[in-house]
Structure formats: C-alpha cells, structure tokens
Tab-separated table of C-alpha atoms in Angstrom:
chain	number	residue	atom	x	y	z
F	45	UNK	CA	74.874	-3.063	-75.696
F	46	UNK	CA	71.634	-0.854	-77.253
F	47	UNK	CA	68.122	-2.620	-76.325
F	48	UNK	CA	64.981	-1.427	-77.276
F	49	UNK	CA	62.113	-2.860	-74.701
F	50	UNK	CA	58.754	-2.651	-76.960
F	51	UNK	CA	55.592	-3.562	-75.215
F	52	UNK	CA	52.952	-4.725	-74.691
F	53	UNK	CA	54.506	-7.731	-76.545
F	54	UNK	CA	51.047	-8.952	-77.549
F	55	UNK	CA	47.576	-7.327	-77.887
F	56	UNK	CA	44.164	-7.970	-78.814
F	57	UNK	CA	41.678	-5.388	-79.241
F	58	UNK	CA	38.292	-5.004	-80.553
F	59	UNK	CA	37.239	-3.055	-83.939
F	60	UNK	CA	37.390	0.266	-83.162
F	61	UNK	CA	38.895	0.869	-80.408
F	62	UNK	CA	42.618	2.565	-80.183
F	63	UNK	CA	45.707	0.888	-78.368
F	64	UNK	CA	49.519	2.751	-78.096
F	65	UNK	CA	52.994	0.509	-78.239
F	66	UNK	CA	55.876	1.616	-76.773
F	67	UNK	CA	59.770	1.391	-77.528
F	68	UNK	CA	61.868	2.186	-74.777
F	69	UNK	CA	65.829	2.000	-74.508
F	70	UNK	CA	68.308	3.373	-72.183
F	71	UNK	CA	70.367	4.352	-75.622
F	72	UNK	CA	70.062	6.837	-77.782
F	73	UNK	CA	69.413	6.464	-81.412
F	74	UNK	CA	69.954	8.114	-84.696
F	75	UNK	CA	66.963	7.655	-85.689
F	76	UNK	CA	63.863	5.041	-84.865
F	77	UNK	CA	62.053	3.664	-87.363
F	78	UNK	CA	58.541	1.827	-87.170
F	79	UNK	CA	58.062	-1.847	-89.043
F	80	UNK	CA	55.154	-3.571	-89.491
F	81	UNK	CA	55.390	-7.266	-90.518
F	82	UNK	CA	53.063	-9.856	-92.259
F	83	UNK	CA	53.279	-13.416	-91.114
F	84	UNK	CA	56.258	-15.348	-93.985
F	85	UNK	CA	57.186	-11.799	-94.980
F	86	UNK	CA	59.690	-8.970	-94.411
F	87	UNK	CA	59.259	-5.973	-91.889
F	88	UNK	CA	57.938	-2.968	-94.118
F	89	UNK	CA	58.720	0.794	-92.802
F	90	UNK	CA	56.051	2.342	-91.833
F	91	UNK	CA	57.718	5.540	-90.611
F	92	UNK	CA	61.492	7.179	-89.461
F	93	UNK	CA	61.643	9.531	-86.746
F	94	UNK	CA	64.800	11.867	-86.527
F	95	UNK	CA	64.053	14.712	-84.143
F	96	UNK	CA	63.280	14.759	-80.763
F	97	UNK	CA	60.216	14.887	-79.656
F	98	UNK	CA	58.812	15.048	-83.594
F	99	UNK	CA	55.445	13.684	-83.963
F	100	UNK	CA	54.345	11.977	-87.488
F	101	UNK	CA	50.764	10.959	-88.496
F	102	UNK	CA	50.204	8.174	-91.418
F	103	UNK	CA	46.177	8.422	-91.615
F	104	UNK	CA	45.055	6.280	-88.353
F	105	UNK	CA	49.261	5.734	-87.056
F	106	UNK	CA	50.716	8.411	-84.441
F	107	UNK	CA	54.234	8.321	-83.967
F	108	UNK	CA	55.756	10.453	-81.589
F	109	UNK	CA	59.954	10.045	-80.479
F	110	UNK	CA	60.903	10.792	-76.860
F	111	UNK	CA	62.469	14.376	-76.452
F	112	UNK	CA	65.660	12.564	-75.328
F	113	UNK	CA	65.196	10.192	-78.521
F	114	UNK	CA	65.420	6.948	-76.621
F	115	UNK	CA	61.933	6.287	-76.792
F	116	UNK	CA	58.953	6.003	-79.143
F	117	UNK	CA	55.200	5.333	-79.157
F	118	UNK	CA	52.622	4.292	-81.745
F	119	UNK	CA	49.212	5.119	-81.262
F	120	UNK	CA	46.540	3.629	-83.463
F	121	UNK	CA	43.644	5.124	-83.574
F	122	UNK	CA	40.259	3.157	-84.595
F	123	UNK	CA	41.633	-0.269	-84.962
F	124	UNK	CA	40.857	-2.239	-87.974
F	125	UNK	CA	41.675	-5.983	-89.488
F	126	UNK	CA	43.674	-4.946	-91.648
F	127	UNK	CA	45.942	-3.418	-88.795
F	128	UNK	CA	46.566	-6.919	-88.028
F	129	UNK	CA	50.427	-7.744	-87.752
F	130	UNK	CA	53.622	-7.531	-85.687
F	131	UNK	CA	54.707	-4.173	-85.491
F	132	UNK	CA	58.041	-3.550	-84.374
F	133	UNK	CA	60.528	-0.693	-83.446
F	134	UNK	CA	63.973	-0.211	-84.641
F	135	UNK	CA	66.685	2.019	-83.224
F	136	UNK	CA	69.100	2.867	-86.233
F	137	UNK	CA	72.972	3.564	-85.573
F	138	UNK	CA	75.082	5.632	-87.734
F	139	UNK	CA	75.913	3.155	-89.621
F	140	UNK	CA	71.956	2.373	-90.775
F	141	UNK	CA	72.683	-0.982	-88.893
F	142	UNK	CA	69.320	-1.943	-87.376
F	143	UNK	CA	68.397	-2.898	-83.075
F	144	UNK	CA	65.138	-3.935	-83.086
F	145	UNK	CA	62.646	-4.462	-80.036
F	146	UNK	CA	60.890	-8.053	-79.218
F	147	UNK	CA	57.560	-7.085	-81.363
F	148	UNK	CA	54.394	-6.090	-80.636
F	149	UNK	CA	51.871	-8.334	-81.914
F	150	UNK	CA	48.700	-7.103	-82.366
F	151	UNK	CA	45.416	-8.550	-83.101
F	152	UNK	CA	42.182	-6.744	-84.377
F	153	UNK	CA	38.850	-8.944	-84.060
F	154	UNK	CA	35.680	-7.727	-86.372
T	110	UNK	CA	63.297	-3.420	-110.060
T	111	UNK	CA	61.509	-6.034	-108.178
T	112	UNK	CA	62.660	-4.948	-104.845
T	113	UNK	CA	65.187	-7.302	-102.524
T	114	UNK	CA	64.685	-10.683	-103.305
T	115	UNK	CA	65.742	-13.712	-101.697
T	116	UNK	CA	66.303	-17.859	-102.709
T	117	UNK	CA	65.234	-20.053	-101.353
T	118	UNK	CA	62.530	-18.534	-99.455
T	119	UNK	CA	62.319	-22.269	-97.427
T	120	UNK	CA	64.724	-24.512	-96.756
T	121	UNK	CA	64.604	-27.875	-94.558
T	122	UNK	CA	67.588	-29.551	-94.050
T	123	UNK	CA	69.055	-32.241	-91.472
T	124	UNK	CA	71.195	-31.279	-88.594
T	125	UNK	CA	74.898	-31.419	-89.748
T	126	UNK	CA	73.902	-30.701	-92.731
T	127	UNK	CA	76.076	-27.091	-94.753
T	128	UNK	CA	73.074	-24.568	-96.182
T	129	UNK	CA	73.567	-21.630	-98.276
T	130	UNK	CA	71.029	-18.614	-99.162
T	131	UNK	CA	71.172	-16.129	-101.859
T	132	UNK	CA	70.213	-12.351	-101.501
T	133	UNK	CA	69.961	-9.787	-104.222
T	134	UNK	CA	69.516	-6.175	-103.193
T	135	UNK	CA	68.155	-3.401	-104.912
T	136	UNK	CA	70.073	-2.333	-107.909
T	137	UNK	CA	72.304	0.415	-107.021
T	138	UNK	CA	72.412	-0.177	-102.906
T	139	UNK	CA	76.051	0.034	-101.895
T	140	UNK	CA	74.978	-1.453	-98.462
T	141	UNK	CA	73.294	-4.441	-97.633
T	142	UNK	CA	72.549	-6.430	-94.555
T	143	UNK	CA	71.375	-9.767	-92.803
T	144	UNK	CA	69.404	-10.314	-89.781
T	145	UNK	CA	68.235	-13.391	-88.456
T	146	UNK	CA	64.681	-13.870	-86.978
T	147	UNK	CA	63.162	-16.731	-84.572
T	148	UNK	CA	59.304	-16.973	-84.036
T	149	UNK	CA	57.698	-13.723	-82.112
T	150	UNK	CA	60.978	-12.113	-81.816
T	151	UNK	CA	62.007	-9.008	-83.624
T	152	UNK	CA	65.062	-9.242	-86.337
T	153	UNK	CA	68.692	-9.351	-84.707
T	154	UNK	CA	71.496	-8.237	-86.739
T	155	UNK	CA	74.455	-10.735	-88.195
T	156	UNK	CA	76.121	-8.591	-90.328
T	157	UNK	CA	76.541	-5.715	-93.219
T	158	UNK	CA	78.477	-5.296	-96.713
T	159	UNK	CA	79.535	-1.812	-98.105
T	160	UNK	CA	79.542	-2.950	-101.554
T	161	UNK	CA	82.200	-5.761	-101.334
T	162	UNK	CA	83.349	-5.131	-98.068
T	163	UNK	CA	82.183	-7.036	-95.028
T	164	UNK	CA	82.138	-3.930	-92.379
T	165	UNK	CA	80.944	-5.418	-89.423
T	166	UNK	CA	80.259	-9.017	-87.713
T	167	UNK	CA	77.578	-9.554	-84.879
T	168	UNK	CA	78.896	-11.924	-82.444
T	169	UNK	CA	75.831	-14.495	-83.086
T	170	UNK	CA	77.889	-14.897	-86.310
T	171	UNK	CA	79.902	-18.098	-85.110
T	172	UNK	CA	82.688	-18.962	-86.736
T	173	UNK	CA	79.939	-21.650	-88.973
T	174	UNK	CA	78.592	-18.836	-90.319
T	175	UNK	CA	79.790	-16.797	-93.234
T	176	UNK	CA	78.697	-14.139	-95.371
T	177	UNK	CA	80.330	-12.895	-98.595
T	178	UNK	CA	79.311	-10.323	-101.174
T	179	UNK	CA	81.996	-11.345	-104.255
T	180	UNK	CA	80.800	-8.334	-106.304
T	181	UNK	CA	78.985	-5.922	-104.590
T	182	UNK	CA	75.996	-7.000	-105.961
T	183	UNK	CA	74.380	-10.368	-104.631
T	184	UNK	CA	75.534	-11.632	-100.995
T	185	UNK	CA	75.178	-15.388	-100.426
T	186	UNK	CA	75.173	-16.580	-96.402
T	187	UNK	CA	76.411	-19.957	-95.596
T	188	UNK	CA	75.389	-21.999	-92.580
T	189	UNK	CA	78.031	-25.241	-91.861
T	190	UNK	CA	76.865	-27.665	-89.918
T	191	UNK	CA	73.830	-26.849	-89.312
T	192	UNK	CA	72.415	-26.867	-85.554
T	193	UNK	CA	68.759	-26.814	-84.718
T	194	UNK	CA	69.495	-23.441	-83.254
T	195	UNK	CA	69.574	-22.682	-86.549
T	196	UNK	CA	66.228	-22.600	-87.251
T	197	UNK	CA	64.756	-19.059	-88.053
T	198	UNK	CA	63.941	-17.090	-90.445
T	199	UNK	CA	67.344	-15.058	-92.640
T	200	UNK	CA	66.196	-11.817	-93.394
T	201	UNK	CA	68.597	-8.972	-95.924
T	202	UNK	CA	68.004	-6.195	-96.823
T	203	UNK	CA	69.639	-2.983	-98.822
T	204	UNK	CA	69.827	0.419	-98.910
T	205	UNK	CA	70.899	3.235	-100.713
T	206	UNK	CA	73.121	4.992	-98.549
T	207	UNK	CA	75.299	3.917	-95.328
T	208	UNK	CA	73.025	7.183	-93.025
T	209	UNK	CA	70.456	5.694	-90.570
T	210	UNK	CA	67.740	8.352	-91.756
T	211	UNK	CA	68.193	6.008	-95.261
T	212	UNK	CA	65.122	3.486	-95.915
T	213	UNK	CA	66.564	-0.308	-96.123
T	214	UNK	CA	64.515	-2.370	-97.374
T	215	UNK	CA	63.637	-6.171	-96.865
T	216	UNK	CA	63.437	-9.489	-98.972
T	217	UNK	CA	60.808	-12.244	-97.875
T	218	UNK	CA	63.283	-13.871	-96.311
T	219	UNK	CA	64.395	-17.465	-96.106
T	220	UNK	CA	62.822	-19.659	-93.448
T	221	UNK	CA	65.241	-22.340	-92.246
T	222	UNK	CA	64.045	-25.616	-90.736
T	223	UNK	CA	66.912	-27.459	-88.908
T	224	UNK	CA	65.213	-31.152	-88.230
C-alpha cells in the first residue's frame, strides 16, 4: 500500500516568517503534486513535480522532489494571511489516480 | 466551462437513509474520479471512470456504495443505507488525460451529514 507521511500536520506561524512541509513515502511516485485547500472547497494544484530532485518556485512557494522521488518539501518563504489553508501532498500513479498525505494545516497570524 | 461542478454541495440525511450525488466534469475529460474526505484528513480515493468505464474500485467502496458514469459525461455516486461513518465530505474530479503528469481538477464537493 503507497502512504505519503506529510508533516508537521498543523502549524502556526507569525507574519513573516518562513516554515517548510514535508511529504515523505517509502513509494515511489510518478509524479507529486502540491494542493492547497480552502475550508468547504476543493484542493487546488498548486504545482506537479516529475523529475528527481527538480526544484520549482511559484513567487513565495519552493518545491523541491527527493532525488529518489519519494519525497517532497514546500518551503514558504515570508508567510502571509492569505497563505492560510491546508496544504496537502499527493503522490500520483500511472494511472493519474491520486494518494494523498494527512494535510498540513497551516495558520498565518497578522 | 464552469469547471467541475458538483450537486448537492450539502446534504443531511438520517442514518438508514439511501443518498445520491451528482458530478459533472469538465467537458471533454475522458477520466474522472471520487475521493472521499473526513475533517483534517487529506482526500482518499473511492474510485475512477475512463469515460463509461468504471476502471478501478478502492476497497473503502463497500458493497453500499456505487458509482456509475451512464454516458461518459456526468457520474452520479450512491450511498445505501447510510451509516454515520458516512459523514465526510465527496470530492470528483476530471481530467484530460489518464497520465499522472495531467492536472485533475476538483468540484466543491458535497458535504454529507449522517445524523
């Protein structure tokens, strides 16, 4: 059975400041994809990563995938509000069916 | 195109009770899929059409649950007997192509409330 372990499972950070989330599995993936999800709506990519050890920037989001492409990280640089959600990690098969991780939910206080 | 959408996007209903939700995909996405979701816990896969075709059947899919896209276009999922295990949130979502590098998109969902 594929896992993905995703922590820290819940953080709160000040304004400003930068925080990482990792996705970890013992499987390897296709591909692993980055959501981010409002509360009462549906996950929303954010980013796919293919290649081992490929890095991707999306203006203040880092997302690097393990050289052995069984693990990911987000880094977040200079927090804000609006960063607020759940952010979770997905491990696709070759089939494009989905194993996601428990969440990361993350908190930004102004 | 309005992107995936999803009816009802709440539903309360008593335990015992048979519940059915409606998902239309993107135009033009051969494949579609449904997770379900419970509070803080990240989506977990039930199953996946290529166009008509159910392909493949997660094992939290008991046999009260069934899924069926008649035309390759909307996909309805039916909950009998309803348990208050039930209760989550019934996520689909479609995409273009059956390759994992493909973008699938998500509905809303439909929040279930088993009382």
């Amino acid at each position: 059975t594929q896992l993905l372990e995703q922590s820290p499972q819940f953080l709160s950070i000040q304004e400003g400041e930068n925080l990482t989330v990792y996705c970890n599995s013992s499987s390897v993936f296709s591909s692993l994809q980055w959501y981010r999800q409002e509360p009462g709506e549906g996950p929303v990519l954010l980013v796919t990563v293919v290649t081992g050890g490929e890095v991707k920037k999306l203006k203040r989001l880092t997302f690097q995938f393990g050289d052995a492409r069984k693990d990911s990280s987000l880094h977040i640089t200079a927090a804000q509000p609006g960063d607020t959600g759940l952010y979770l990690c997905a491990g696709a098969s070759n089939t494009g069916k989905l194993i996601f991780g428990q969440g990361t939910t993350l908190q930004v206080k102004p | 195109d309005t992107g995936v959408s999803q009816d009802p996007r709440h539903k309360i209903t008593k335990r015992g009770q048979n519940v059915t939700f409606r998902c239309d995909p993107i135009s033009e996405h051969n494949r579609l899929y449904w997770y379900r979701q419970t509070l803080g816990q990240g989506p977990e896969f039930l199953t996946y059409f290529q166009n008509e075709a159910q392909l493949e059947k997660s094992r939290l899919l008991s046999d009260r649950f069934s899924a069926e896209r008649p035309k390759g276009s909307f996909s309805t999922l039916e909950i009998q007997r309803t348990e208050q295990g039930d209760s989550a949130m019934y996520l689909c979502a479609s995409s273009l192509r059956p390759d994992p590098n493909t973008e699938a998109f998500f509905g809303q969902g439909t929040r279930l409330t088993v009382v």
